[in-house]
Amino acid sequence: MNRISTLALAAILALATVEALGQSSGRVRVDPKYEAKDPFALRAGGGAERTVAPKPRVDFKTSAPESSGKPIDAILLRGETEPLACEILSISGKDGATAKVAGKTRAYRLADVKRVELSTPSEINLGIEAFESGKKSGAESEFARALALFQQGRDKASRRIEKELSTVRIVDALVALGRDDEAVSEFFLLCRLDPYSPYLSSIPLRWVEQAPTRNTTGSGSGLDEREGEKWLGDVANPTGRLLAASVFLRSSTLGIRAVSALRDLATLEAPEGASEETTESCRVLSLLASAQLWRNDIFRAPTEQESKRRTRTIELLPPGTRSGPLALLAEGERKAGDTEKAGLDFLRVALENPDRFSLAAFASNRAAEVYEQLGDKETANKIREDSARRRGARAPVALGEAPIFNNKNDSESGDKVK
């Protein structure tokens, strides 16, 4: 086995560790400060409510009888070994977790919460099983089954927090199916409820350029231009503004406004007196906005200084949000002639994202091209075979035409390290 193949194998073996870290660090958060209109009710259409609480997903001592009819949730605090039975009232990027424990309402800092487990309709758990099966096998049918189950679960959910969790899962399933425009529409429901969304690991930002007609419905962007204009100008909702800017970055009509919004977001600071959670959300949003601006420089090789800044930016992002920026970094490495490093980074993106069709397809295609260029046709063929097996006959995503805007210097590129 030659040197390149050995490195590729090392990247594959490292994947298990990365996945384990990602799974063990997840936290569910939602904003309790809802508007008068419930967008989930509008979309779900009034599914039947449950009258009996489902069994908890973990074994723990309950502080309230199941006969109460209230859902039995659990919250595990850091430093504790046993989860606390409760009814989760809200989980907010601003106010932390609020739960009813033994009839009393208590508030917890998210920094003190290791895990939250919600009682949900059985369809949600079945959908998660189907989704995980799809990640392992690459079977499109499993992702489609997961999507249907998550939609059914949202219809049946009786609590808004359950509907939010269902919606996040719907977004994930749509992204896995390559239906990114529909995922964008769904995620804007979450943006309306929480301007500092805790679900940034699932936000369907555009990292690779897609053909306008690929797996799209309606406008081809998941958001019409009138709504896009509103979101781009909504400085009070940085999450929605970031997503809209990502969608319209290459638009001939809103592209300039999208660039301007991303530059503003790249310097986003938390409001004075903001909570620890809001401060962290602003930090992540600013880094993602900075990385989005790299898309406008994708056809030129970055300077050594730019590459170092971008690498540092990726290191500062939470693990679940790094893959898109890493794909852009790898493209820059390829342009700069650092082919071996680019191959490993493309391969890492492809391996770590079996549930992100567009990103994984692009990274697999690029990785195969790079290894072929390096003379390692065996690895290139294996990558293509695995991609074909997992993705069937669906074509890989390619970079689009030359960017409409091209930033000229470091100060405009949006690279930011905090």
Short mmCIF file of C-alpha atoms in Angstrom, two decimals:
data_model
loop_
_atom_site.label_atom_id
_atom_site.label_comp_id
_atom_site.label_asym_id
_atom_site.label_seq_id
_atom_site.Cartn_x
_atom_site.Cartn_y
_atom_site.Cartn_z
CA MET A 1 0.00 0.00 0.00
CA ASN A 2 1.50 3.33 -0.98
CA ARG A 3 1.74 6.40 1.23
CA ILE A 4 -1.43 8.08 0.03
CA SER A 5 -3.51 4.96 0.52
CA THR A 6 -2.17 4.58 4.04
CA LEU A 7 -3.19 8.13 4.88
CA ALA A 8 -6.63 7.54 3.38
CA LEU A 9 -7.06 4.43 5.48
CA ALA A 10 -6.03 6.37 8.59
CA ALA A 11 -8.71 8.95 7.82
CA ILE A 12 -11.32 6.20 7.48
CA LEU A 13 -10.34 4.60 10.78
CA ALA A 14 -10.44 7.98 12.53
CA LEU A 15 -14.08 8.42 11.54
CA ALA A 16 -15.41 6.18 14.32
CA THR A 17 -13.84 8.40 16.95
CA VAL A 18 -15.25 11.56 15.37
CA GLU A 19 -18.75 10.12 15.19
CA ALA A 20 -18.62 8.99 18.81
CA LEU A 21 -17.64 12.48 19.94
CA GLY A 22 -20.43 14.04 17.95
CA GLN A 23 -23.06 11.72 19.37
CA SER A 24 -22.00 12.13 22.97
CA SER A 25 -21.95 15.93 22.96
CA GLY A 26 -25.36 16.76 21.52
CA ARG A 27 -27.77 19.00 23.45
CA VAL A 28 -31.36 19.80 22.57
CA ARG A 29 -32.40 23.44 23.04
CA VAL A 30 -35.44 25.44 21.99
CA ASP A 31 -36.68 28.96 22.67
CA PRO A 32 -39.79 29.18 24.89
CA LYS A 33 -40.69 32.74 23.85
CA TYR A 34 -43.12 31.93 21.07
CA GLU A 35 -45.16 34.30 18.95
CA ALA A 36 -48.95 34.26 18.93
CA LYS A 37 -49.01 32.14 15.78
CA ASP A 38 -47.57 28.66 16.04
CA PRO A 39 -46.00 27.83 12.65
CA PHE A 40 -45.87 24.16 13.56
CA ALA A 41 -49.62 24.05 14.08
CA LEU A 42 -50.09 25.67 10.69
CA ARG A 43 -47.99 23.00 9.01
CA ALA A 44 -48.89 20.01 11.14
CA GLY A 45 -52.62 20.47 10.76
CA GLY A 46 -53.81 19.52 14.23
CA GLY A 47 -52.78 15.93 14.80
CA ALA A 48 -54.31 13.90 17.57
CA GLU A 49 -52.97 14.57 21.04
CA ARG A 50 -51.87 11.78 23.33
CA THR A 51 -53.70 11.12 26.58
CA VAL A 52 -51.23 8.66 28.10
CA ALA A 53 -47.59 9.46 28.62
CA PRO A 54 -45.20 7.21 26.66
CA LYS A 55 -42.61 5.18 28.47
CA PRO A 56 -39.37 7.03 29.15
CA ARG A 57 -36.40 6.27 26.91
CA VAL A 58 -34.17 5.71 29.92
CA ASP A 59 -34.61 3.98 33.23
CA PHE A 60 -34.85 6.37 36.15
CA LYS A 61 -36.89 6.97 39.27
CA THR A 62 -39.89 9.13 38.49
CA SER A 63 -40.95 11.93 40.81
CA ALA A 64 -44.49 11.97 39.44
CA PRO A 65 -46.86 9.05 38.79
CA GLU A 66 -47.35 8.05 35.14
CA SER A 67 -51.08 8.19 35.78
CA SER A 68 -50.79 11.98 35.84
CA GLY A 69 -50.96 11.91 32.04
CA LYS A 70 -48.01 14.29 31.75
CA PRO A 71 -45.10 13.35 29.48
CA ILE A 72 -42.15 11.92 31.39
CA ASP A 73 -38.90 13.54 30.33
CA ALA A 74 -35.42 13.44 31.82
CA ILE A 75 -32.60 15.88 32.35
CA LEU A 76 -29.08 14.74 33.17
CA LEU A 77 -26.90 17.36 34.82
CA ARG A 78 -23.13 17.41 34.48
CA GLY A 79 -21.45 15.65 37.36
CA GLU A 80 -24.50 13.45 37.99
CA THR A 81 -24.85 9.80 37.04
CA GLU A 82 -28.64 9.47 37.12
CA PRO A 83 -31.07 11.54 35.01
CA LEU A 84 -33.75 13.49 36.84
CA ALA A 85 -37.36 12.72 35.94
CA CYS A 86 -39.28 15.83 35.00
CA GLU A 87 -41.50 17.53 32.47
CA ILE A 88 -39.39 19.71 30.19
CA LEU A 89 -41.23 23.00 29.70
CA SER A 90 -38.72 24.73 27.46
CA ILE A 91 -35.09 24.71 26.43
CA SER A 92 -33.90 28.09 25.27
CA GLY A 93 -30.81 29.57 23.73
CA LYS A 94 -31.48 32.57 25.93
CA ASP A 95 -32.86 31.27 29.21
CA GLY A 96 -31.49 27.74 29.56
CA ALA A 97 -33.63 24.71 30.37
CA THR A 98 -36.87 25.02 32.30
CA ALA A 99 -38.42 21.91 33.79
CA LYS A 100 -41.12 20.95 36.24
CA VAL A 101 -39.66 18.67 38.90
CA ALA A 102 -41.93 17.30 41.68
CA GLY A 103 -44.49 19.98 40.88
CA LYS A 104 -41.97 22.86 41.05
CA THR A 105 -40.59 24.81 38.11
CA ARG A 106 -36.81 24.94 38.00
CA ALA A 107 -34.36 26.62 35.66
CA TYR A 108 -30.96 25.20 34.65
CA ARG A 109 -28.05 26.75 32.82
CA LEU A 110 -27.37 24.89 29.59
CA ALA A 111 -23.71 24.71 30.59
CA ASP A 112 -24.85 22.52 33.50
CA VAL A 113 -26.98 20.23 31.32
CA LYS A 114 -25.34 17.16 29.81
CA ARG A 115 -28.38 15.62 28.16
CA VAL A 116 -32.10 16.20 27.79
CA GLU A 117 -34.43 13.38 26.83
CA LEU A 118 -37.93 14.14 25.66
CA SER A 119 -40.89 11.81 25.59
CA THR A 120 -42.12 11.90 22.00
CA PRO A 121 -44.57 10.02 19.78
CA SER A 122 -43.24 6.57 18.88
CA GLU A 123 -42.89 7.63 15.24
CA ILE A 124 -39.94 9.85 16.20
CA ASN A 125 -37.96 6.97 17.68
CA LEU A 126 -38.79 4.77 14.70
CA GLY A 127 -37.72 7.59 12.41
CA ILE A 128 -34.39 7.90 14.22
CA GLU A 129 -33.80 4.16 13.75
CA ALA A 130 -34.56 4.45 10.02
CA PHE A 131 -32.31 7.50 9.71
CA GLU A 132 -29.37 5.73 11.38
CA SER A 133 -29.95 2.74 9.11
CA GLY A 134 -29.77 5.08 6.13
CA LYS A 135 -26.47 6.53 7.36
CA LYS A 136 -24.96 3.05 7.58
CA SER A 137 -26.29 1.65 4.32
CA GLY A 138 -26.72 4.78 2.20
CA ALA A 139 -30.18 3.53 1.23
CA GLU A 140 -32.31 6.42 0.03
CA SER A 141 -35.42 4.45 0.97
CA GLU A 142 -34.40 4.50 4.65
CA PHE A 143 -34.01 8.27 4.65
CA ALA A 144 -37.39 8.59 2.91
CA ARG A 145 -38.96 6.31 5.54
CA ALA A 146 -37.38 8.39 8.30
CA LEU A 147 -38.80 11.58 6.76
CA ALA A 148 -42.31 10.15 6.65
CA LEU A 149 -42.06 9.01 10.28
CA PHE A 150 -40.75 12.38 11.48
CA GLN A 151 -43.62 14.13 9.68
CA GLN A 152 -46.11 11.77 11.30
CA GLY A 153 -44.48 12.36 14.67
CA ARG A 154 -44.82 16.11 14.30
CA ASP A 155 -48.50 15.72 13.43
CA LYS A 156 -49.07 13.68 16.59
CA ALA A 157 -46.91 15.75 18.93
CA SER A 158 -48.90 17.54 21.62
CA ARG A 159 -46.12 19.86 22.85
CA ARG A 160 -44.40 22.59 20.90
CA ILE A 161 -40.99 21.42 22.05
CA GLU A 162 -41.72 18.00 20.51
CA LYS A 163 -42.76 19.68 17.26
CA GLU A 164 -39.47 21.56 17.21
CA LEU A 165 -37.49 18.35 17.70
CA SER A 166 -39.54 16.71 14.94
CA THR A 167 -38.85 19.64 12.63
CA VAL A 168 -35.10 19.43 13.19
CA ARG A 169 -35.26 15.75 12.28
CA ILE A 170 -37.33 16.56 9.19
CA VAL A 171 -34.63 19.02 8.12
CA ASP A 172 -31.96 16.36 8.62
CA ALA A 173 -33.89 13.81 6.56
CA LEU A 174 -34.50 16.25 3.72
CA VAL A 175 -30.79 17.14 3.61
CA ALA A 176 -29.94 13.42 3.54
CA LEU A 177 -32.23 13.03 0.53
CA GLY A 178 -30.66 15.99 -1.28
CA ARG A 179 -33.87 18.02 -0.96
CA ASP A 180 -32.04 21.05 0.36
CA ASP A 181 -34.57 23.67 -0.70
CA GLU A 182 -37.33 21.99 1.27
CA ALA A 183 -34.96 21.72 4.23
CA VAL A 184 -34.43 25.48 4.06
CA SER A 185 -38.18 26.11 4.23
CA GLU A 186 -38.52 23.84 7.25
CA PHE A 187 -35.59 25.39 9.09
CA PHE A 188 -37.08 28.85 8.79
CA LEU A 189 -39.88 27.61 11.07
CA LEU A 190 -37.23 27.19 13.76
CA CYS A 191 -35.72 30.60 12.97
CA ARG A 192 -39.09 32.23 13.59
CA LEU A 193 -39.24 30.70 17.06
CA ASP A 194 -35.65 31.35 18.08
CA PRO A 195 -33.39 34.07 16.65
CA TYR A 196 -30.41 32.34 18.25
CA SER A 197 -31.26 28.83 17.18
CA PRO A 198 -29.65 26.01 19.14
CA TYR A 199 -29.91 23.74 16.10
CA LEU A 200 -26.99 25.17 14.15
CA SER A 201 -25.55 21.71 13.53
CA SER A 202 -28.63 21.07 11.36
CA ILE A 203 -28.94 24.45 9.62
CA PRO A 204 -29.00 23.74 5.84
CA LEU A 205 -26.44 26.33 4.76
CA ARG A 206 -25.19 26.17 1.17
CA TRP A 207 -21.56 25.13 0.96
CA VAL A 208 -21.42 23.74 -2.57
CA GLU A 209 -23.21 25.24 -5.53
CA GLN A 210 -26.20 23.33 -6.82
CA ALA A 211 -27.98 23.32 -10.15
CA PRO A 212 -31.20 25.37 -9.70
CA THR A 213 -33.47 22.45 -10.68
CA ARG A 214 -31.84 19.73 -8.57
CA ASN A 215 -34.33 18.28 -6.11
CA THR A 216 -36.09 21.62 -5.75
CA THR A 217 -39.65 22.80 -5.55
CA GLY A 218 -41.20 26.22 -6.01
CA SER A 219 -38.68 29.03 -6.36
CA GLY A 220 -35.67 26.74 -6.47
CA SER A 221 -34.15 28.27 -3.34
CA GLY A 222 -36.51 27.20 -0.57
CA LEU A 223 -37.35 30.88 -0.05
CA ASP A 224 -38.84 33.45 -2.42
CA GLU A 225 -37.07 36.76 -2.92
CA ARG A 226 -39.66 38.80 -1.07
CA GLU A 227 -39.21 36.71 2.06
CA GLY A 228 -35.48 36.62 1.43
CA GLU A 229 -35.32 40.42 1.52
CA LYS A 230 -37.07 40.47 4.88
CA TRP A 231 -34.74 37.92 6.42
CA LEU A 232 -31.63 39.62 5.04
CA GLY A 233 -32.66 42.83 6.78
CA ASP A 234 -33.73 41.23 10.06
CA VAL A 235 -30.77 42.12 12.29
CA ALA A 236 -32.72 40.90 15.34
CA ASN A 237 -32.73 37.35 13.98
CA PRO A 238 -29.11 36.43 13.14
CA THR A 239 -29.89 32.76 12.50
CA GLY A 240 -32.56 33.49 9.89
CA ARG A 241 -30.39 36.21 8.39
CA LEU A 242 -27.44 33.82 8.04
CA LEU A 243 -29.56 31.17 6.32
CA ALA A 244 -31.12 33.69 3.92
CA ALA A 245 -27.69 35.12 3.09
CA SER A 246 -26.37 31.63 2.40
CA VAL A 247 -29.29 30.85 0.08
CA PHE A 248 -29.07 34.12 -1.86
CA LEU A 249 -25.29 34.59 -1.94
CA ARG A 250 -25.17 33.83 -5.69
CA SER A 251 -28.44 35.57 -6.53
CA SER A 252 -28.30 38.17 -9.30
CA THR A 253 -30.80 40.35 -7.44
CA LEU A 254 -30.07 39.77 -3.74
CA GLY A 255 -26.44 38.67 -3.89
CA ILE A 256 -25.03 42.08 -2.90
CA ARG A 257 -27.35 42.26 0.11
CA ALA A 258 -26.41 38.71 1.05
CA VAL A 259 -22.71 39.59 1.03
CA SER A 260 -23.41 42.66 3.16
CA ALA A 261 -25.42 40.58 5.65
CA LEU A 262 -22.65 37.99 5.92
CA ARG A 263 -20.05 40.68 6.57
CA ASP A 264 -22.23 42.11 9.34
CA LEU A 265 -22.74 38.67 10.84
CA ALA A 266 -19.02 37.91 10.67
CA THR A 267 -18.54 40.61 13.32
CA LEU A 268 -21.64 39.68 15.33
CA GLU A 269 -21.40 40.32 19.06
CA ALA A 270 -23.87 39.27 21.74
CA PRO A 271 -26.16 42.02 23.09
CA GLU A 272 -25.07 43.65 26.32
CA GLY A 273 -26.04 41.54 29.30
CA ALA A 274 -26.73 38.49 27.11
CA SER A 275 -26.78 35.02 28.60
CA GLU A 276 -23.92 32.59 28.27
CA GLU A 277 -25.97 30.62 25.74
CA THR A 278 -26.71 33.67 23.56
CA THR A 279 -23.05 34.68 23.64
CA GLU A 280 -22.00 31.25 22.42
CA SER A 281 -24.63 31.28 19.66
CA CYS A 282 -23.34 34.64 18.43
CA ARG A 283 -19.80 33.30 18.39
CA VAL A 284 -20.75 30.30 16.26
CA LEU A 285 -22.96 32.37 13.94
CA SER A 286 -20.13 34.82 13.30
CA LEU A 287 -17.70 32.02 12.45
CA LEU A 288 -20.19 30.37 10.09
CA ALA A 289 -20.83 33.71 8.36
CA SER A 290 -17.09 34.16 7.91
CA ALA A 291 -16.82 30.69 6.38
CA GLN A 292 -19.77 31.36 4.04
CA LEU A 293 -17.85 34.27 2.53
CA TRP A 294 -15.11 31.86 1.44
CA ARG A 295 -17.53 30.68 -1.25
CA ASN A 296 -16.84 33.87 -3.20
CA ASP A 297 -13.13 33.07 -3.33
CA ILE A 298 -13.50 29.43 -4.31
CA PHE A 299 -11.92 29.85 -7.75
CA ARG A 300 -8.64 31.31 -6.52
CA ALA A 301 -5.91 29.88 -4.35
CA PRO A 302 -5.89 31.40 -0.85
CA THR A 303 -2.71 32.91 0.53
CA GLU A 304 -0.83 31.04 3.24
CA GLN A 305 -2.11 33.57 5.78
CA GLU A 306 -5.71 33.08 4.64
CA SER A 307 -5.37 29.29 4.86
CA LYS A 308 -4.07 29.53 8.42
CA ARG A 309 -6.95 31.80 9.43
CA ARG A 310 -9.48 29.48 7.85
CA THR A 311 -8.00 26.47 9.59
CA ARG A 312 -8.21 28.30 12.90
CA THR A 313 -11.82 29.30 12.20
CA ILE A 314 -12.76 25.65 11.62
CA GLU A 315 -11.02 24.61 14.84
CA LEU A 316 -13.11 27.15 16.77
CA LEU A 317 -16.41 25.85 15.38
CA PRO A 318 -18.37 23.12 17.22
CA PRO A 319 -17.72 19.66 15.70
CA GLY A 320 -21.18 19.39 14.11
CA THR A 321 -20.70 22.56 12.06
CA ARG A 322 -17.20 22.05 10.63
CA SER A 323 -17.76 19.92 7.54
CA GLY A 324 -19.02 22.61 5.16
CA PRO A 325 -16.16 25.01 5.95
CA LEU A 326 -13.71 22.10 5.74
CA ALA A 327 -14.89 21.33 2.18
CA LEU A 328 -14.16 24.94 1.20
CA LEU A 329 -10.77 24.79 2.91
CA ALA A 330 -9.97 21.62 0.96
CA GLU A 331 -10.93 23.30 -2.30
CA GLY A 332 -8.56 26.14 -1.45
CA GLU A 333 -5.80 23.63 -0.67
CA ARG A 334 -6.37 21.99 -4.03
CA LYS A 335 -6.11 25.34 -5.80
CA ALA A 336 -2.92 26.15 -3.87
CA GLY A 337 -1.30 22.87 -4.95
CA ASP A 338 -1.42 21.20 -1.52
CA THR A 339 -3.01 18.20 -3.19
CA GLU A 340 -2.25 15.58 -0.57
CA LYS A 341 -3.79 17.63 2.26
CA ALA A 342 -6.78 18.47 0.06
CA GLY A 343 -7.37 14.77 -0.66
CA LEU A 344 -7.44 13.89 3.03
CA ASP A 345 -9.76 16.78 3.89
CA PHE A 346 -12.16 15.97 1.05
CA LEU A 347 -12.17 12.33 2.13
CA ARG A 348 -12.86 13.31 5.72
CA VAL A 349 -15.84 15.45 4.68
CA ALA A 350 -17.25 12.62 2.56
CA LEU A 351 -16.85 10.00 5.28
CA GLU A 352 -18.24 12.12 8.09
CA ASN A 353 -21.37 13.17 6.21
CA PRO A 354 -23.25 10.16 4.84
CA ASP A 355 -26.45 12.00 5.82
CA ARG A 356 -25.65 15.21 3.86
CA PHE A 357 -26.14 14.27 0.24
CA SER A 358 -24.94 17.42 -1.52
CA LEU A 359 -21.87 17.90 0.63
CA ALA A 360 -20.85 14.24 0.66
CA ALA A 361 -21.36 13.83 -3.09
CA PHE A 362 -19.23 16.88 -3.86
CA ALA A 363 -16.48 15.85 -1.42
CA SER A 364 -16.40 12.26 -2.73
CA ASN A 365 -16.10 13.46 -6.29
CA ARG A 366 -13.31 15.87 -5.42
CA ALA A 367 -11.47 13.29 -3.29
CA ALA A 368 -11.48 10.78 -6.15
CA GLU A 369 -10.16 13.42 -8.57
CA VAL A 370 -7.38 14.40 -6.17
CA TYR A 371 -6.19 10.84 -5.50
CA GLU A 372 -6.23 10.12 -9.21
CA GLN A 373 -4.13 13.23 -9.76
CA LEU A 374 -1.69 11.95 -7.13
CA GLY A 375 -1.36 8.68 -9.03
CA ASP A 376 -3.30 6.60 -6.50
CA LYS A 377 -5.94 5.20 -8.83
CA GLU A 378 -6.74 2.35 -6.42
CA THR A 379 -7.93 4.75 -3.71
CA ALA A 380 -9.72 6.91 -6.30
CA ASN A 381 -11.62 3.90 -7.62
CA LYS A 382 -12.55 2.76 -4.11
CA ILE A 383 -13.93 6.20 -3.29
CA ARG A 384 -16.01 6.24 -6.49
CA GLU A 385 -17.26 2.68 -5.91
CA ASP A 386 -18.28 3.46 -2.35
CA SER A 387 -19.98 6.68 -3.41
CA ALA A 388 -21.85 4.86 -6.18
CA ARG A 389 -22.91 2.10 -3.78
CA ARG A 390 -24.18 4.55 -1.19
CA ARG A 391 -25.74 7.03 -3.58
CA GLY A 392 -27.00 4.89 -6.43
CA ALA A 393 -27.09 6.61 -9.80
CA ARG A 394 -27.52 10.16 -8.45
CA ALA A 395 -24.96 12.51 -9.96
CA PRO A 396 -22.38 14.22 -7.74
CA VAL A 397 -22.70 17.93 -7.09
CA ALA A 398 -20.28 20.24 -8.89
CA LEU A 399 -19.16 23.75 -8.19
CA GLY A 400 -21.18 26.32 -10.09
CA GLU A 401 -20.17 29.01 -12.51
CA ALA A 402 -17.69 31.75 -11.63
CA PRO A 403 -18.82 33.69 -8.56
CA ILE A 404 -20.83 36.86 -9.09
CA PHE A 405 -18.77 38.64 -6.46
CA ASN A 406 -15.10 38.24 -5.70
CA ASN A 407 -13.60 39.80 -2.57
CA LYS A 408 -10.31 41.52 -3.17
CA ASN A 409 -8.49 41.54 0.15
CA ASP A 410 -8.28 40.00 3.59
CA SER A 411 -10.52 42.59 5.22
CA GLU A 412 -13.34 41.78 2.79
CA SER A 413 -12.97 38.02 2.79
CA GLY A 414 -14.76 37.61 6.11
CA ASP A 415 -12.08 35.43 7.69
CA LYS A 416 -12.49 35.84 11.43
CA VAL A 417 -10.87 34.33 14.48
CA LYS A 418 -12.22 35.11 17.90
#
